[in-house]
CSV table of C-alpha atoms in Angstrom, one decimal:
chain,number,residue,atom,x,y,z
A,31,MET,CA,0.0,0.1,0.0
A,32,GLU,CA,1.2,3.4,-0.7
A,33,ILE,CA,0.4,6.8,1.0
A,34,PRO,CA,-1.2,9.0,-1.6
A,35,GLY,CA,-0.2,12.8,-1.9
A,36,LEU,CA,3.5,12.3,-0.8
A,37,LYS,CA,6.1,14.8,-2.1
A,38,LYS,CA,8.6,12.1,-2.9
A,39,GLU,CA,11.3,14.5,-4.3
A,40,LEU,CA,11.8,15.6,-0.7
A,41,PHE,CA,13.3,12.4,0.5
A,42,GLU,CA,14.5,10.8,-2.9
A,43,GLY,CA,17.7,8.6,-2.1
A,44,ILE,CA,17.2,8.7,1.6
A,45,THR,CA,17.1,5.2,3.4
A,46,ALA,CA,16.6,4.0,6.8
A,47,ASP,CA,20.4,3.9,7.2
A,48,ASP,CA,20.4,7.7,7.1
A,49,LEU,CA,18.7,8.0,10.5
A,50,LEU,CA,22.2,8.2,12.0
A,51,ARG,CA,25.3,9.3,10.3
A,52,PRO,CA,28.7,10.8,11.5
A,53,GLY,CA,28.6,14.5,11.9
A,54,THR,CA,30.7,17.0,10.1
A,55,GLU,CA,32.1,18.3,13.5
A,56,PRO,CA,33.8,16.3,16.1
A,57,ASN,CA,31.7,14.6,18.6
A,58,SER,CA,28.6,15.2,16.4
A,59,VAL,CA,26.0,13.0,14.5
A,60,LYS,CA,23.7,13.8,11.6
A,61,VAL,CA,20.1,12.4,12.0
A,62,THR,CA,17.8,12.4,9.1
A,63,LEU,CA,14.0,11.7,10.0
A,64,VAL,CA,11.4,11.2,7.3
A,65,ALA,CA,8.1,11.2,8.6
A,66,THR,CA,5.6,9.1,6.4
A,67,PHE,CA,8.5,7.4,4.8
A,68,ASN,CA,6.2,4.5,3.8
A,69,ALA,CA,2.9,3.1,4.8
A,70,ALA,CA,4.2,1.3,7.9
A,71,ASN,CA,2.0,2.2,11.0
A,72,TYR,CA,-0.4,3.8,8.6
A,73,GLY,CA,2.4,6.5,7.7
A,74,MET,CA,3.2,7.4,11.3
A,75,ASN,CA,6.7,6.2,11.2
A,76,PHE,CA,10.3,7.8,10.7
A,77,ASN,CA,12.2,6.2,7.8
A,78,GLY,CA,9.8,3.2,8.0
A,79,TYR,CA,10.1,2.5,11.7
A,80,SER,CA,7.7,3.0,14.7
A,81,HIS,CA,7.0,2.0,18.2
A,82,GLY,CA,10.7,2.4,19.0
A,83,LYS,CA,12.0,-0.2,16.5
A,84,ALA,CA,14.8,1.8,15.4
A,85,ILE,CA,17.4,2.5,18.1
A,86,LEU,CA,19.8,5.3,17.7
A,87,THR,CA,22.4,5.1,20.5
A,88,ILE,CA,25.0,7.9,21.1
A,89,PRO,CA,27.7,8.8,23.7
A,90,VAL,CA,26.8,11.6,26.3
A,91,GLY,CA,27.8,15.0,25.0
A,92,THR,CA,26.9,14.4,21.4
A,93,LYS,CA,25.8,17.2,19.3
A,94,VAL,CA,22.9,16.0,17.3
A,95,ASN,CA,22.0,17.9,14.1
A,96,VAL,CA,18.7,16.7,12.8
A,97,THR,CA,17.1,17.3,9.1
A,98,PHE,CA,13.2,16.7,9.7
A,99,ILE,CA,11.4,16.0,6.3
A,100,ASN,CA,7.6,15.6,6.1
A,101,PRO,CA,6.5,14.9,2.5
A,102,SER,CA,2.8,14.4,3.5
A,103,PRO,CA,0.0,16.6,3.6
A,104,VAL,CA,-0.7,15.4,7.1
A,105,PRO,CA,1.1,17.4,9.9
A,106,HIS,CA,3.9,15.9,11.5
A,107,SER,CA,6.9,17.1,13.7
A,108,ALA,CA,9.8,15.8,15.6
A,109,ILE,CA,10.8,16.2,19.4
A,110,VAL,CA,13.2,14.5,21.7
A,111,ILE,CA,11.2,13.3,24.9
A,112,ASP,CA,11.7,10.9,27.9
A,113,LYS,CA,10.7,7.6,26.6
A,114,PRO,CA,7.9,7.1,29.1
A,115,ASP,CA,6.3,10.2,27.6
A,116,THR,CA,5.5,8.3,24.3
A,117,LYS,CA,2.3,7.5,26.2
A,118,LYS,CA,1.2,11.2,26.6
A,119,LEU,CA,-1.1,12.8,24.0
A,120,GLN,CA,1.2,15.8,23.7
A,121,ILE,CA,4.6,17.2,25.0
A,122,ALA,CA,4.9,21.0,25.4
A,123,GLU,CA,8.8,21.1,25.8
A,124,PRO,CA,11.8,18.9,24.3
A,125,TRP,CA,13.9,17.1,26.8
A,126,PHE,CA,17.0,18.7,25.5
A,127,LYS,CA,17.2,22.5,24.7
A,128,GLY,CA,16.8,22.9,21.1
A,129,GLY,CA,15.5,19.4,20.5
A,130,ALA,CA,12.3,19.8,18.5
A,131,SER,CA,11.3,21.0,15.1
A,132,PRO,CA,9.8,24.5,15.0
A,133,LYS,CA,6.0,24.3,16.0
A,134,HIS,CA,6.3,20.7,17.0
A,135,LEU,CA,2.4,20.9,18.5
A,136,VAL,CA,1.3,22.2,15.1
A,137,GLY,CA,3.5,20.3,12.7
A,138,GLN,CA,4.6,21.0,9.2
A,139,THR,CA,3.3,19.6,5.9
A,140,MET,CA,5.2,18.8,2.8
A,141,GLY,CA,8.6,20.5,4.1
A,142,LYS,CA,11.7,20.3,5.7
A,143,SER,CA,13.4,21.9,8.9
A,144,GLU,CA,16.5,21.5,10.9
A,145,PHE,CA,17.3,21.7,14.6
A,146,SER,CA,20.0,20.5,16.7
A,147,PHE,CA,20.8,19.8,20.6
A,148,THR,CA,23.3,18.5,22.7
A,149,ALA,CA,22.5,15.2,24.4
A,150,ASP,CA,24.0,16.0,27.7
A,151,GLU,CA,22.4,13.5,30.0
A,152,ALA,CA,22.5,9.7,29.9
A,153,GLY,CA,19.1,8.0,29.4
A,154,GLU,CA,16.5,6.3,27.2
A,155,TYR,CA,14.7,8.8,25.1
A,156,ALA,CA,12.5,8.8,21.8
A,157,LEU,CA,12.6,11.0,18.9
A,158,ALA,CA,8.6,11.4,18.5
A,159,CYS,CA,6.3,13.2,16.4
A,160,GLY,CA,5.1,16.0,18.6
A,161,PHE,CA,1.6,16.4,16.8
A,162,PRO,CA,-1.0,15.6,19.4
A,163,SER,CA,-1.8,12.0,19.7
A,164,HIS,CA,0.8,10.8,17.1
A,165,GLY,CA,3.4,9.6,19.6
A,166,VAL,CA,0.9,7.6,21.6
A,167,ALA,CA,0.0,6.1,18.1
A,168,GLY,CA,3.7,4.8,17.9
A,169,HIS,CA,5.1,7.6,15.9
A,170,TRP,CA,8.5,7.4,17.5
A,171,ILE,CA,11.8,5.9,17.4
A,172,SER,CA,14.5,5.2,20.4
A,173,LEU,CA,17.3,7.6,21.2
A,174,ASN,CA,19.6,6.3,23.9
A,175,VAL,CA,22.2,8.5,25.3
A,176,SER,CA,24.9,6.3,27.0
A,177,ALA,CA,27.7,7.0,29.4
A,178,ASP,CA,29.2,3.8,28.2
A,179,ALA,CA,29.0,4.2,24.4
A,180,LYS,CA,32.3,5.1,22.7
A,181,VAL,CA,30.8,5.5,19.1
A,182,PRO,CA,27.2,5.8,17.8
A,183,THR,CA,25.4,2.9,16.6
A,184,LEU,CA,22.2,2.3,14.9
A,185,GLN,CA,19.8,-0.8,15.3
A,186,LEU,CA,17.0,-1.5,12.7
A,187,GLY,CA,14.4,-3.7,13.9
A,188,ASP,CA,15.7,-7.0,14.8
A,189,GLN,CA,19.0,-6.5,13.1
A,190,PRO,CA,22.2,-6.3,15.3
A,191,ALA,CA,23.4,-2.5,15.9
A,192,LYS,CA,25.9,-1.3,13.7
A,193,GLU,CA,28.4,1.1,14.3
A,194,VAL,CA,28.2,4.5,12.5
A,195,LYS,CA,31.2,5.4,10.6
């Protein structure tokens, strides 16, 4: 099944592996989040994953540069939240300063935005859609900030975690 009305040129060539890439600066990573990447979870997914099934693990202190893309006419956004908050209907503020796309409660349609934050506290978080009720519906992936991690890793579904180089 395909989601109708997507502006596919916004995410042409982007794959699930683009969720986490090395950054251009030392101690940084590049995250590319595409909402409604495919029809999985009724389009409420990032790069095809939902319900925390993609796991990004980064060392504490990593600067995270996010490109958020929504090719859909349905509003979506991105916000870093504490993982238990995926059960809340809406989250007013991101966990990390700067950790949300603009107007995350309203969302954006058929466009792209960027934001960045420093993951300065270890814990289990989520990159979730901030549009009310979307996180509860599973529109989130896992973000683990680890004091033990030496390098960023990406785990997609049941595959083993891969070091991001």
